[in-house]
Tab-separated table of C-alpha atoms in Angstrom:
chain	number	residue	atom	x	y	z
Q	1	UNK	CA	-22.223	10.579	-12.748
Q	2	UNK	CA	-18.644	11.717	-12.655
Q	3	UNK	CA	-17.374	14.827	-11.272
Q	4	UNK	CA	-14.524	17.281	-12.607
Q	5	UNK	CA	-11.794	18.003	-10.569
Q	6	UNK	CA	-13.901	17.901	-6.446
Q	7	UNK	CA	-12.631	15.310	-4.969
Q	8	UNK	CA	-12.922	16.722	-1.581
Q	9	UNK	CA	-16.630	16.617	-2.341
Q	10	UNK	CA	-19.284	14.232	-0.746
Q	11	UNK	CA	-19.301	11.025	-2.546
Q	12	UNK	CA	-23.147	9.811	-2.685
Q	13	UNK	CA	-23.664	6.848	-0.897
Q	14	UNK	CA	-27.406	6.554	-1.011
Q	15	UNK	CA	-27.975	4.482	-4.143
Q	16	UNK	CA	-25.399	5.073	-6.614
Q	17	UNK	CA	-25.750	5.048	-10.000
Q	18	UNK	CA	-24.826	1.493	-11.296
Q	19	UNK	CA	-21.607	1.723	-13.516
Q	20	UNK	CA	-20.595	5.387	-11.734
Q	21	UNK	CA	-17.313	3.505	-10.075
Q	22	UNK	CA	-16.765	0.378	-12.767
Q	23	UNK	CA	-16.982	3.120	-15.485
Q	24	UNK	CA	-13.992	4.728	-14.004
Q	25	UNK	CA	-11.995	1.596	-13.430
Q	26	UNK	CA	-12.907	0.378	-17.304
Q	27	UNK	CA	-11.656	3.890	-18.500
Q	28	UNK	CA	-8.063	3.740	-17.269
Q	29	UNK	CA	-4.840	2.972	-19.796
Q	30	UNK	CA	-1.451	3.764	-19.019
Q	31	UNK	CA	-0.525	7.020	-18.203
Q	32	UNK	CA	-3.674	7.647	-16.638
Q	33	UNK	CA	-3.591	7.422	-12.457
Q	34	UNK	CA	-5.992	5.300	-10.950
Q	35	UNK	CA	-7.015	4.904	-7.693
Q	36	UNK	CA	-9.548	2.963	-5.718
Q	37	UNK	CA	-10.639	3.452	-1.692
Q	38	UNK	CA	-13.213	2.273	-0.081
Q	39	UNK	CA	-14.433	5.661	0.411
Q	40	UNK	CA	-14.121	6.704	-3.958
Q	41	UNK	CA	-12.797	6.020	-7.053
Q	42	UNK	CA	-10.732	8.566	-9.170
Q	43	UNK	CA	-9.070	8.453	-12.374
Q	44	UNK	CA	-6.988	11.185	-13.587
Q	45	UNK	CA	-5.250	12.403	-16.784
Q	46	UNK	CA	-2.627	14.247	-17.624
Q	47	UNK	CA	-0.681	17.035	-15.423
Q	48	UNK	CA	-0.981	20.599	-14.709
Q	49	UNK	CA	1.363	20.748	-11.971
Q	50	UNK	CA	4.562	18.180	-11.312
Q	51	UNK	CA	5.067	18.334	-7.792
Q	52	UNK	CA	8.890	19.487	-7.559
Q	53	UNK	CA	11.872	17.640	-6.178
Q	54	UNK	CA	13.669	19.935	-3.980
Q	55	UNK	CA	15.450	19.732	-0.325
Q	56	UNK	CA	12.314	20.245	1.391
Q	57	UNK	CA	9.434	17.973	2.968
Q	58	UNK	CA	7.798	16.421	0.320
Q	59	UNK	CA	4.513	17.431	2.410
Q	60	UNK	CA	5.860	20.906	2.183
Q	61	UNK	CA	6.127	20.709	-1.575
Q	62	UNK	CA	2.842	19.410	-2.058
Q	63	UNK	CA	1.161	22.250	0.155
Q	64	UNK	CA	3.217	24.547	-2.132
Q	65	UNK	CA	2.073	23.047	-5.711
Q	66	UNK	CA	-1.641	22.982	-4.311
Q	67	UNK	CA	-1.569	26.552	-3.715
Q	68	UNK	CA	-0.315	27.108	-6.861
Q	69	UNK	CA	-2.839	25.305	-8.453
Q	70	UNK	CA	-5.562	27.423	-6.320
Q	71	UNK	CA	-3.429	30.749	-7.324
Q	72	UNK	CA	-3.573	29.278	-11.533
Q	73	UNK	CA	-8.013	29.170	-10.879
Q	74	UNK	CA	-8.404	25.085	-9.986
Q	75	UNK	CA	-11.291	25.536	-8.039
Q	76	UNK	CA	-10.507	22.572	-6.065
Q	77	UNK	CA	-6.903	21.233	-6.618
Q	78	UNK	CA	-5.691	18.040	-6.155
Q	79	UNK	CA	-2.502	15.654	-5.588
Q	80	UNK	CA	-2.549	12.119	-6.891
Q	81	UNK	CA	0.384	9.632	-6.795
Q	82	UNK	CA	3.154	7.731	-5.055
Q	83	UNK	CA	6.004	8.813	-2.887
Q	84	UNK	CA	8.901	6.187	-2.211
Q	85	UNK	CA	10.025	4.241	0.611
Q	86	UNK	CA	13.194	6.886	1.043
Q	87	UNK	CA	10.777	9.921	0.590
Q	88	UNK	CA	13.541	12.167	0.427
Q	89	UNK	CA	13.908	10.841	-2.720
Q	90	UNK	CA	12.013	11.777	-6.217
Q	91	UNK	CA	8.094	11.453	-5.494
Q	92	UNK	CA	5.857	10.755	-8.406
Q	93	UNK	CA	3.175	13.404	-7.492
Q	94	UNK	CA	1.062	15.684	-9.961
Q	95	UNK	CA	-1.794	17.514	-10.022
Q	96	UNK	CA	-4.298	16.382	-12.514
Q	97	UNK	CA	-5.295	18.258	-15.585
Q	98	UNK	CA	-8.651	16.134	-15.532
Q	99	UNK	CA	-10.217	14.435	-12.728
Q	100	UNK	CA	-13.332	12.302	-12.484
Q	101	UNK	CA	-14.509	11.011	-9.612
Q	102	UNK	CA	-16.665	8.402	-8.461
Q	103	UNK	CA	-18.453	6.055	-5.439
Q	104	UNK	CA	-16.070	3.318	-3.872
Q	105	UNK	CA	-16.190	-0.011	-6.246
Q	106	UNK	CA	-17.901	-1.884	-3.298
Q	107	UNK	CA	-21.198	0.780	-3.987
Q	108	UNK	CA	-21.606	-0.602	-7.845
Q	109	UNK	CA	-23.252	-3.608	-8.768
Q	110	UNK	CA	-20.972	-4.286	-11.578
Q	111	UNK	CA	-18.046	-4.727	-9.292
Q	112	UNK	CA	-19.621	-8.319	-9.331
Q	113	UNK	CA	-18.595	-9.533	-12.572
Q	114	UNK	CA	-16.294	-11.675	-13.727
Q	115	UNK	CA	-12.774	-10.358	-14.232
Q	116	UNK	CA	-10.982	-10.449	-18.374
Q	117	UNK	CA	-9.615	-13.940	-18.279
Q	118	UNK	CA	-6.097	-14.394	-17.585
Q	119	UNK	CA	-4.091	-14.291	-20.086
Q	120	UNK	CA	-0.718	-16.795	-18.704
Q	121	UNK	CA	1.799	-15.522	-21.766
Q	122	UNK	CA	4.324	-18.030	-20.455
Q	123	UNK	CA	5.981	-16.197	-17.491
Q	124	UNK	CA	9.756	-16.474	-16.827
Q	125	UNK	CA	10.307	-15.685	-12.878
Q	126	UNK	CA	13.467	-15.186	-11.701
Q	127	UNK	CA	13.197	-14.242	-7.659
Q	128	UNK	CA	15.676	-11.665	-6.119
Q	129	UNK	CA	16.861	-13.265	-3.948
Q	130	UNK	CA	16.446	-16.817	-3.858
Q	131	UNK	CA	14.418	-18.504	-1.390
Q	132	UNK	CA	17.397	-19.913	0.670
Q	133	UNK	CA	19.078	-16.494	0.145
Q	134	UNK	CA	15.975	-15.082	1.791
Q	135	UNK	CA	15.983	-17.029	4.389
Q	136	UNK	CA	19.519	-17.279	5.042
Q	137	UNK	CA	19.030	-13.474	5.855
Q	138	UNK	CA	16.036	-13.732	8.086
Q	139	UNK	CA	18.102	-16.590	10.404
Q	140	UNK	CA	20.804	-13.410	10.458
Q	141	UNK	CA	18.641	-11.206	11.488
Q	142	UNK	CA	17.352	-13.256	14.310
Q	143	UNK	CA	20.308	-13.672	15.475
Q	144	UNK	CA	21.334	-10.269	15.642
Q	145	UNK	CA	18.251	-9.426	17.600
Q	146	UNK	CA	18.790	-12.074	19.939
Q	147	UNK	CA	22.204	-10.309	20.744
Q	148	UNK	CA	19.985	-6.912	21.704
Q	149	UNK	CA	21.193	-5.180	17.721
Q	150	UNK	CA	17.148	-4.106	17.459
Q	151	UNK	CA	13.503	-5.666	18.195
Q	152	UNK	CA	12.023	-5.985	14.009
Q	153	UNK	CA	12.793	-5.270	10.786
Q	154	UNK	CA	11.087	-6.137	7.888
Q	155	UNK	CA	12.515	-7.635	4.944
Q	156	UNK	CA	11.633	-7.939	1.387
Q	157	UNK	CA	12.279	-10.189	-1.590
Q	158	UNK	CA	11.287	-9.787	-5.401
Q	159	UNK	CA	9.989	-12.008	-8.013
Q	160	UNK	CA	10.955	-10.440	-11.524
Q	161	UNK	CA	8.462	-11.516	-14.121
Q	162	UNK	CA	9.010	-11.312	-18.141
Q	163	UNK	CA	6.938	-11.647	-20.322
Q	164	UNK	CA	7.009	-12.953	-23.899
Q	165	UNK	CA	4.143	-9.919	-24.901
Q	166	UNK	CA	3.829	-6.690	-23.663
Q	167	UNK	CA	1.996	-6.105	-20.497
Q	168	UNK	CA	-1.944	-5.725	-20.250
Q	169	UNK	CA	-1.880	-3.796	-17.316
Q	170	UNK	CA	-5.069	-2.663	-17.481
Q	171	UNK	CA	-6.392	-5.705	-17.381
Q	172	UNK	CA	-4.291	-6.659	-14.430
Q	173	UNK	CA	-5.985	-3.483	-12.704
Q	174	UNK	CA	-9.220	-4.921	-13.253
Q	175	UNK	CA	-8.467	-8.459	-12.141
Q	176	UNK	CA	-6.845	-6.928	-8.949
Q	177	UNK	CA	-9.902	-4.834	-7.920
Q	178	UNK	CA	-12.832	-6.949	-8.859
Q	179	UNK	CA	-10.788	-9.584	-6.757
Q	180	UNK	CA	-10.759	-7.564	-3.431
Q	181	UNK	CA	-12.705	-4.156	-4.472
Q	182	UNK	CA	-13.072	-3.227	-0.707
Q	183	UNK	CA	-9.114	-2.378	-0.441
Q	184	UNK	CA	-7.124	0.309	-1.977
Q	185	UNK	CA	-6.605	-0.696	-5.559
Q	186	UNK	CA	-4.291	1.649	-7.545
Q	187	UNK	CA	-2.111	2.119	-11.044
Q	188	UNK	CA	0.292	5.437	-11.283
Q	189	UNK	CA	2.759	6.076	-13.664
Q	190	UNK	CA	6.046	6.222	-11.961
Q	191	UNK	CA	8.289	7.508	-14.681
Q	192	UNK	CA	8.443	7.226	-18.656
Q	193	UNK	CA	6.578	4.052	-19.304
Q	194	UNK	CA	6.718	2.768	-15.823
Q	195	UNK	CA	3.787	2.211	-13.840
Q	196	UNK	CA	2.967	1.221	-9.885
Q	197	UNK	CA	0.128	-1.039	-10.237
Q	198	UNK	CA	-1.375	-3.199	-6.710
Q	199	UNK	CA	-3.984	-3.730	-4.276
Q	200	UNK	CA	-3.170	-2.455	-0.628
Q	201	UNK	CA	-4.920	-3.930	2.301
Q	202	UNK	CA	-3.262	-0.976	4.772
Q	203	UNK	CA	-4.524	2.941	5.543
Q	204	UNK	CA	-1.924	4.632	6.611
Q	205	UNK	CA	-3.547	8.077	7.099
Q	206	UNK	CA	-6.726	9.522	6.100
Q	207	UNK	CA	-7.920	13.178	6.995
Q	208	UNK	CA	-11.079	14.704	7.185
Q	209	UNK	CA	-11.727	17.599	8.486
Q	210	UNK	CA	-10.245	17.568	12.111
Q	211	UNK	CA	-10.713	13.337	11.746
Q	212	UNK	CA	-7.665	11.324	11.024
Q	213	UNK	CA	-7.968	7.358	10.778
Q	214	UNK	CA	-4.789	4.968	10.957
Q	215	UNK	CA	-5.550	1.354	10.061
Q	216	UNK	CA	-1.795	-0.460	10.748
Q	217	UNK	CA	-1.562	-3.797	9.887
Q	218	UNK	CA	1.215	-6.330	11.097
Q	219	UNK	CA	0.817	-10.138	11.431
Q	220	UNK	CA	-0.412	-12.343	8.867
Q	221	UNK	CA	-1.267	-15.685	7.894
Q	222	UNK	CA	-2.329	-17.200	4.400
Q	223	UNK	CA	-5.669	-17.643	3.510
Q	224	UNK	CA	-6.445	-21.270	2.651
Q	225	UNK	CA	-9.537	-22.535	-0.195
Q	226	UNK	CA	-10.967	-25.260	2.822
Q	227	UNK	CA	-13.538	-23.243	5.027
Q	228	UNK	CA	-12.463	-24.963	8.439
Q	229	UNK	CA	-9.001	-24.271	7.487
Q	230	UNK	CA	-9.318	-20.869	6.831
Q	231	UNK	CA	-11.231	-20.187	9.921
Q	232	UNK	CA	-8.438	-22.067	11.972
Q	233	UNK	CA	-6.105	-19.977	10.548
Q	234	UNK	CA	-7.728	-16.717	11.618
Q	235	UNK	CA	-8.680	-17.616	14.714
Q	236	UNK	CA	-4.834	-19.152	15.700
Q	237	UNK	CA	-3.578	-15.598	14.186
Q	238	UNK	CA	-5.829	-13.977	17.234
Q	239	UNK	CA	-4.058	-16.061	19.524
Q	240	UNK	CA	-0.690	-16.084	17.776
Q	241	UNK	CA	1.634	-14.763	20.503
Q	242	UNK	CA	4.040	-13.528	18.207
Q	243	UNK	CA	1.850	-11.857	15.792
Q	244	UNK	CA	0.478	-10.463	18.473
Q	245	UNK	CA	3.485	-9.151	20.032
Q	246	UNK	CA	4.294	-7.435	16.308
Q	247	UNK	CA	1.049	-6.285	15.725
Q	248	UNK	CA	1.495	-4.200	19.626
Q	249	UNK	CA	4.774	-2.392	18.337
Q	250	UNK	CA	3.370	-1.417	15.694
Q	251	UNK	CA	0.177	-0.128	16.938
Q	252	UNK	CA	2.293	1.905	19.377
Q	253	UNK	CA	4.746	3.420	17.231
Q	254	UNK	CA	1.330	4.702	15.317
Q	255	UNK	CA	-0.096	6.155	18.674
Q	256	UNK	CA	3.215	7.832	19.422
Q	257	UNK	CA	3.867	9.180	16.399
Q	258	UNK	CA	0.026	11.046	15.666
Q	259	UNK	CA	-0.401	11.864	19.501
Q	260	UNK	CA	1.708	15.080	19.060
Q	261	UNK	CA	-0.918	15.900	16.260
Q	262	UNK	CA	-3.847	15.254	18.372
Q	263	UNK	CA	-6.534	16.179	21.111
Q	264	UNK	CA	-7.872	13.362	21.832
Q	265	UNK	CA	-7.096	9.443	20.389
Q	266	UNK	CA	-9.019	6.377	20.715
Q	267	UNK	CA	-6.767	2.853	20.496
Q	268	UNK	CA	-8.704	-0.137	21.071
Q	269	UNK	CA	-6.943	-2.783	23.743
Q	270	UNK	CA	-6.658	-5.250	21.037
Q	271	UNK	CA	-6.620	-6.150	17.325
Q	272	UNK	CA	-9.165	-7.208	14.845
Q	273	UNK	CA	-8.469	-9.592	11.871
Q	274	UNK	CA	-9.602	-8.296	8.404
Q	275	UNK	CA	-8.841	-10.583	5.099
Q	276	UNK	CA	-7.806	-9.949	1.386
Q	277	UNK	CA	-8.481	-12.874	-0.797
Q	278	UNK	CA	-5.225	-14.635	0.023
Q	279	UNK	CA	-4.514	-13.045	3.546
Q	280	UNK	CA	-5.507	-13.046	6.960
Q	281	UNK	CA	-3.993	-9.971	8.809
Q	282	UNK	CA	-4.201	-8.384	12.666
Q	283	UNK	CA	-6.438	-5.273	12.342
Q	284	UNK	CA	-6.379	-2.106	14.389
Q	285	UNK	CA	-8.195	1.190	13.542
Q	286	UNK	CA	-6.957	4.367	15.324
Q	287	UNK	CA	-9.089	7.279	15.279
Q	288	UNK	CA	-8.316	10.626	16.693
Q	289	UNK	CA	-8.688	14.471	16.043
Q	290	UNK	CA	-6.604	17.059	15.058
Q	291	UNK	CA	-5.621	19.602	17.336
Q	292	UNK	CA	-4.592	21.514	14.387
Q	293	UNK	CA	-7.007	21.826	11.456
Q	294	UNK	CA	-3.898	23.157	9.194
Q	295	UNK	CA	-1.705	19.425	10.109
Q	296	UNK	CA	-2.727	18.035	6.101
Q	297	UNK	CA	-3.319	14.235	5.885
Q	298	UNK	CA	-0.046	13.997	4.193
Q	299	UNK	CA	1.898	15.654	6.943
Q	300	UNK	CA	0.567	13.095	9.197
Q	301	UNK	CA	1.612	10.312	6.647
Q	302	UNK	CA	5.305	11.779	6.959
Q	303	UNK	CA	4.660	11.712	10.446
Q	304	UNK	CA	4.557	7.888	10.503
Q	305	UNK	CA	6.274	6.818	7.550
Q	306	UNK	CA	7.649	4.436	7.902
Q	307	UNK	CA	6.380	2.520	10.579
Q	308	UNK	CA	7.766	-0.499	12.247
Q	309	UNK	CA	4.844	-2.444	9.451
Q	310	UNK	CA	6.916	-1.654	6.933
Q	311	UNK	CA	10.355	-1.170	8.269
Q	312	UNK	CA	11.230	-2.073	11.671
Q	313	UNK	CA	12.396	-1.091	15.268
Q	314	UNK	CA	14.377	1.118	16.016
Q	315	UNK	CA	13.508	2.479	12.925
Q	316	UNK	CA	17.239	3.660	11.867
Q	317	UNK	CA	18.771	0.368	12.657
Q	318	UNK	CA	16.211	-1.600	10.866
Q	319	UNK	CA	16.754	1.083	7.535
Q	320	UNK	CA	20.189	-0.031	7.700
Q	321	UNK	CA	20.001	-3.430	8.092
Q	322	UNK	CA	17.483	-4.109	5.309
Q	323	UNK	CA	19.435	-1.825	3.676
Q	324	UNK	CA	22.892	-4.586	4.034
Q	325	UNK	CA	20.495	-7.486	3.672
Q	326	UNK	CA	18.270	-6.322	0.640
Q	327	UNK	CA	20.145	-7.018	-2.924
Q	328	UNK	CA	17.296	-4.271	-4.358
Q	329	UNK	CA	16.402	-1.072	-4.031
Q	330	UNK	CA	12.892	-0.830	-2.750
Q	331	UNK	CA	11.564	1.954	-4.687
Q	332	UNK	CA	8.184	3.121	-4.136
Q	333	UNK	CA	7.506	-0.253	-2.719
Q	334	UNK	CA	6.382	0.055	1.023
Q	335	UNK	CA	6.261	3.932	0.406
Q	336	UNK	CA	2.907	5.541	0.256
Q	337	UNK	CA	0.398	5.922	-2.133
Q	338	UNK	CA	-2.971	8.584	-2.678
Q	339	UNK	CA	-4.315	11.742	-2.553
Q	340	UNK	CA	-4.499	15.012	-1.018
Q	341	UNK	CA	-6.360	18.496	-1.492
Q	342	UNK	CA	-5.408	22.185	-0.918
Q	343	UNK	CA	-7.348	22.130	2.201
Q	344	UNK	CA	-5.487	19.246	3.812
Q	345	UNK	CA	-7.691	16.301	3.345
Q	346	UNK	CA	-6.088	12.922	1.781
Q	347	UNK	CA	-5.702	9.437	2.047
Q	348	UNK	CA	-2.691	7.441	2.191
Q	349	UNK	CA	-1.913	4.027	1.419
Q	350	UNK	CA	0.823	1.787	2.273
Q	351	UNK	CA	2.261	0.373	-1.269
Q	352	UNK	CA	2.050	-3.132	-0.689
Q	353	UNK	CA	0.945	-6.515	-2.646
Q	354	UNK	CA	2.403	-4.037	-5.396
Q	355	UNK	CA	4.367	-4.404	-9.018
Q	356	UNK	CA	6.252	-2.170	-10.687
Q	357	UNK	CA	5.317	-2.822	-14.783
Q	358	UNK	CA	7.745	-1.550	-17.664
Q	359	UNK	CA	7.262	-3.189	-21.214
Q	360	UNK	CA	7.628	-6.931	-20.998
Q	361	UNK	CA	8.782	-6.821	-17.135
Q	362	UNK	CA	7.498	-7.237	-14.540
Q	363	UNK	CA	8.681	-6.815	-10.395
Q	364	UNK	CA	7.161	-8.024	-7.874
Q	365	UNK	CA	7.942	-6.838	-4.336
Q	366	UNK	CA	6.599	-8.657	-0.877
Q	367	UNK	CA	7.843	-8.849	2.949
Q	368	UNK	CA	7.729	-9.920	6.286
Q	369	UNK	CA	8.020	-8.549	9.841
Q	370	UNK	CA	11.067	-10.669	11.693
Q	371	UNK	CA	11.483	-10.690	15.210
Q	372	UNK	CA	13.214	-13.116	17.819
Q	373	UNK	CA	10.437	-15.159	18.007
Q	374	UNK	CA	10.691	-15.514	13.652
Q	375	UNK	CA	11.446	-18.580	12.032
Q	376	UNK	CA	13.246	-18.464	8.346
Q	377	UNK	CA	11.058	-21.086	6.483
Q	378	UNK	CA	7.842	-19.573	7.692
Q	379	UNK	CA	8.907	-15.881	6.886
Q	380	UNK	CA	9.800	-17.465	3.538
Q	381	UNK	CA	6.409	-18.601	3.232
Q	382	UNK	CA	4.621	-15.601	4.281
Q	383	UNK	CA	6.389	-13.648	1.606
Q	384	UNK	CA	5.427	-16.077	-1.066
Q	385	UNK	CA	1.625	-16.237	-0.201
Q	386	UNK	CA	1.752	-12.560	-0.431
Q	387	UNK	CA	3.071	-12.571	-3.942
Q	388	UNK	CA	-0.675	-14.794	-4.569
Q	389	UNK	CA	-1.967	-11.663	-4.684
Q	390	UNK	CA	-0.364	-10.324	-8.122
Q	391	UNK	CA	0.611	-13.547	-9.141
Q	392	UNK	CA	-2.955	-14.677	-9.489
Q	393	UNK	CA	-3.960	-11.669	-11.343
Q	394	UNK	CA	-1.822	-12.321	-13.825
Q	395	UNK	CA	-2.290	-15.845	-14.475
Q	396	UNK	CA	1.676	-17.064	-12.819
Q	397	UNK	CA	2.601	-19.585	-10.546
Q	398	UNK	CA	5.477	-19.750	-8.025
């Protein structure tokens, strides 16, 4: 029920053959790029075209590989992959040799079953930094933005994982996205047997047609297995004062940034909550259209990237300071992942809840929005119930 190479086709939705999205997902081994939306599922091989690395906008370069793809007789040409947090930096962007495509995971029965067992090889974690370290430099931060320095910035820590056997990453693909198959599940390779494999809650763009959708995220709390709990948590996370306070800069810095690219917007007043299986976050969904058909869903992800979500306010200042505070370089994590066609329509992810997977290794990247209002042990915490996500699918414990 797969389709060659048209993405930017209608995916059925009326009854979809059972198996036409779990057959895609069961077909992927490294090398392959994966990638799961809740609007399709595509799985691609090989490479005809490398998107280039060259002085200008990676958006730019894509538009330019597409049309050579359209020049070489792909009917309907496509970009898949990641581009890092510093996108001036190398992207890992192709256009497939073979593409199949597919209905979102949510449309297939099969989604439902049970997940390969876990197979807990007997981890060794070492975090980067420590937890006290971490926190040490969220108390810094605070302080700095209680002498006026900047409003957020978002830092990161890492958990490196190693295991004793080489790494099943398929079946940590599978365990991610039978686990929450209504995100944006994903595996790319991001150089010689290196791949970027996670389960984003967060749209940063999508495109189609003259529609463009922005889904920023910012705020969370944990998820907890008792019922009340859980729904005390969500509903004190509507209320949460400074949650809500980050959730607001971000949704503006969104507005601001695709307003320039638009006729008309719609921002709704306040948030929604929307949950992964170990997260609560604050929801908003911006909607708008183009006033430019020509402005491609990736130019619009440039456009925002990276937003205070990911990064901070002002957004040089915070680059810098995470820069002095993080002992890592990020990487592709909180860059942007997806895909985009020749006649500008894409999707792009946020690369979050994210790994990077090389032989026996493993990294593990999370982080949290700090503001004035932030206290060190609870940023601490926020980061570590974020790891749940990929620590759970491969069978580790903190």
């Amino acid at each position: 029920m797969s389709t060659a190479s048209r993405v930017a086709a209608p995916i059925p939705t009326a009854h979809p053959a059972t198996g036409a999205a779990t057959s895609l997902l069961d077909a992927y081994a490294p090398g392959a790029r994966f990638l799961a939306t809740p609007g399709r599922t595509l799985l691609a091989r090989g490479a005809a075209l490398h998107v280039p690395h060259g002085a200008q906008p990676v958006d730019r370069r894509v538009a330019d590989t597409l049309a050579e793809a359209t020049d070489a007789g792909q009917p309907s040409p496509v970009v898949m992959g990641a581009i890092p947090f510093d996108h001036t930096e190398p992207a890992a962007l192709s256009v497939p040799a073979e593409l199949r495509t597919g209905p979102p995971l949510t449309s297939d029965p099969l989604i439902a079953l049970p997940s390969p067992g876990t197979d807990s090889p007997g981890w060794r974690i070492r975090p980067v930094p420590e937890p006290e370290v971490y926190a040490k430099g969220v108390a810094s931060a605070v302080e700095r933005m209680w002498r006026g320095e900047f409003s957020k910035v978002v830092l990161a820590r890492t958990l490196e994982l190693t295991s004793p056997a080489p790494l099943d990453v398929p079946a940590m693909l599978q365990r991610l996205a039978r686990r929450d198959p209504s995100g944006y599940t994903f595996a790319l390779p991001t150089g010689p047997g290196r791949t970027l494999i996670g389960a984003s809650p967060e749209l940063l763009v999508s495109r189609r047609g003259r529609r463009l959708v922005a889904n920023p995220l910012a705020g969370s709390a944990p998820r907890s297995d008792d019922l009340a709990e859980d729904v005390r948590r969500a509903a004190a996370l509507l209320e949460s004062a400074k949650d809500l306070h980050e959730h607001a800069v971000v949704v503006d810095a969104v507005h601001q940034a695709l307003a320039p690219h638009c006729s008309g917007m719609a921002v709704p007043p306040r948030p929604t909550l929307i949950r992964t299986a170990t997260m609560w976050h604050l929801s908003t969904t911006v909607t708008g259209t183009l006033s430019d058909p020509d402005t491609s869903a990736l130019t619009l992800a440039c456009a925002l990237h990276p937003t205070p979500a990911v990064c901070g306010t002002p957004t040089a200042t915070a680059r810098r300071v995470l820069t002095e505070t993080e002992p890592f370089d990020r990487g592709f994590f909180t860059g942007v992942v997806g895909w985009g066609d020749a006649r500008g329509d894409g999707e792009w992810v946020v690369t979050i809840r994210c790994a990077e997977a090389e032989d026996r290794t493993l990294r593990l990247y999370a982080g949290a929005g700090v503001v004035a209002a932030s206290e060190p042990e609870a940023e601490t915490a926020e980061t570590a119930a974020k790891f749940r996500t990929f620590l759970s699918a491969v069978g580790a414990e903190l």
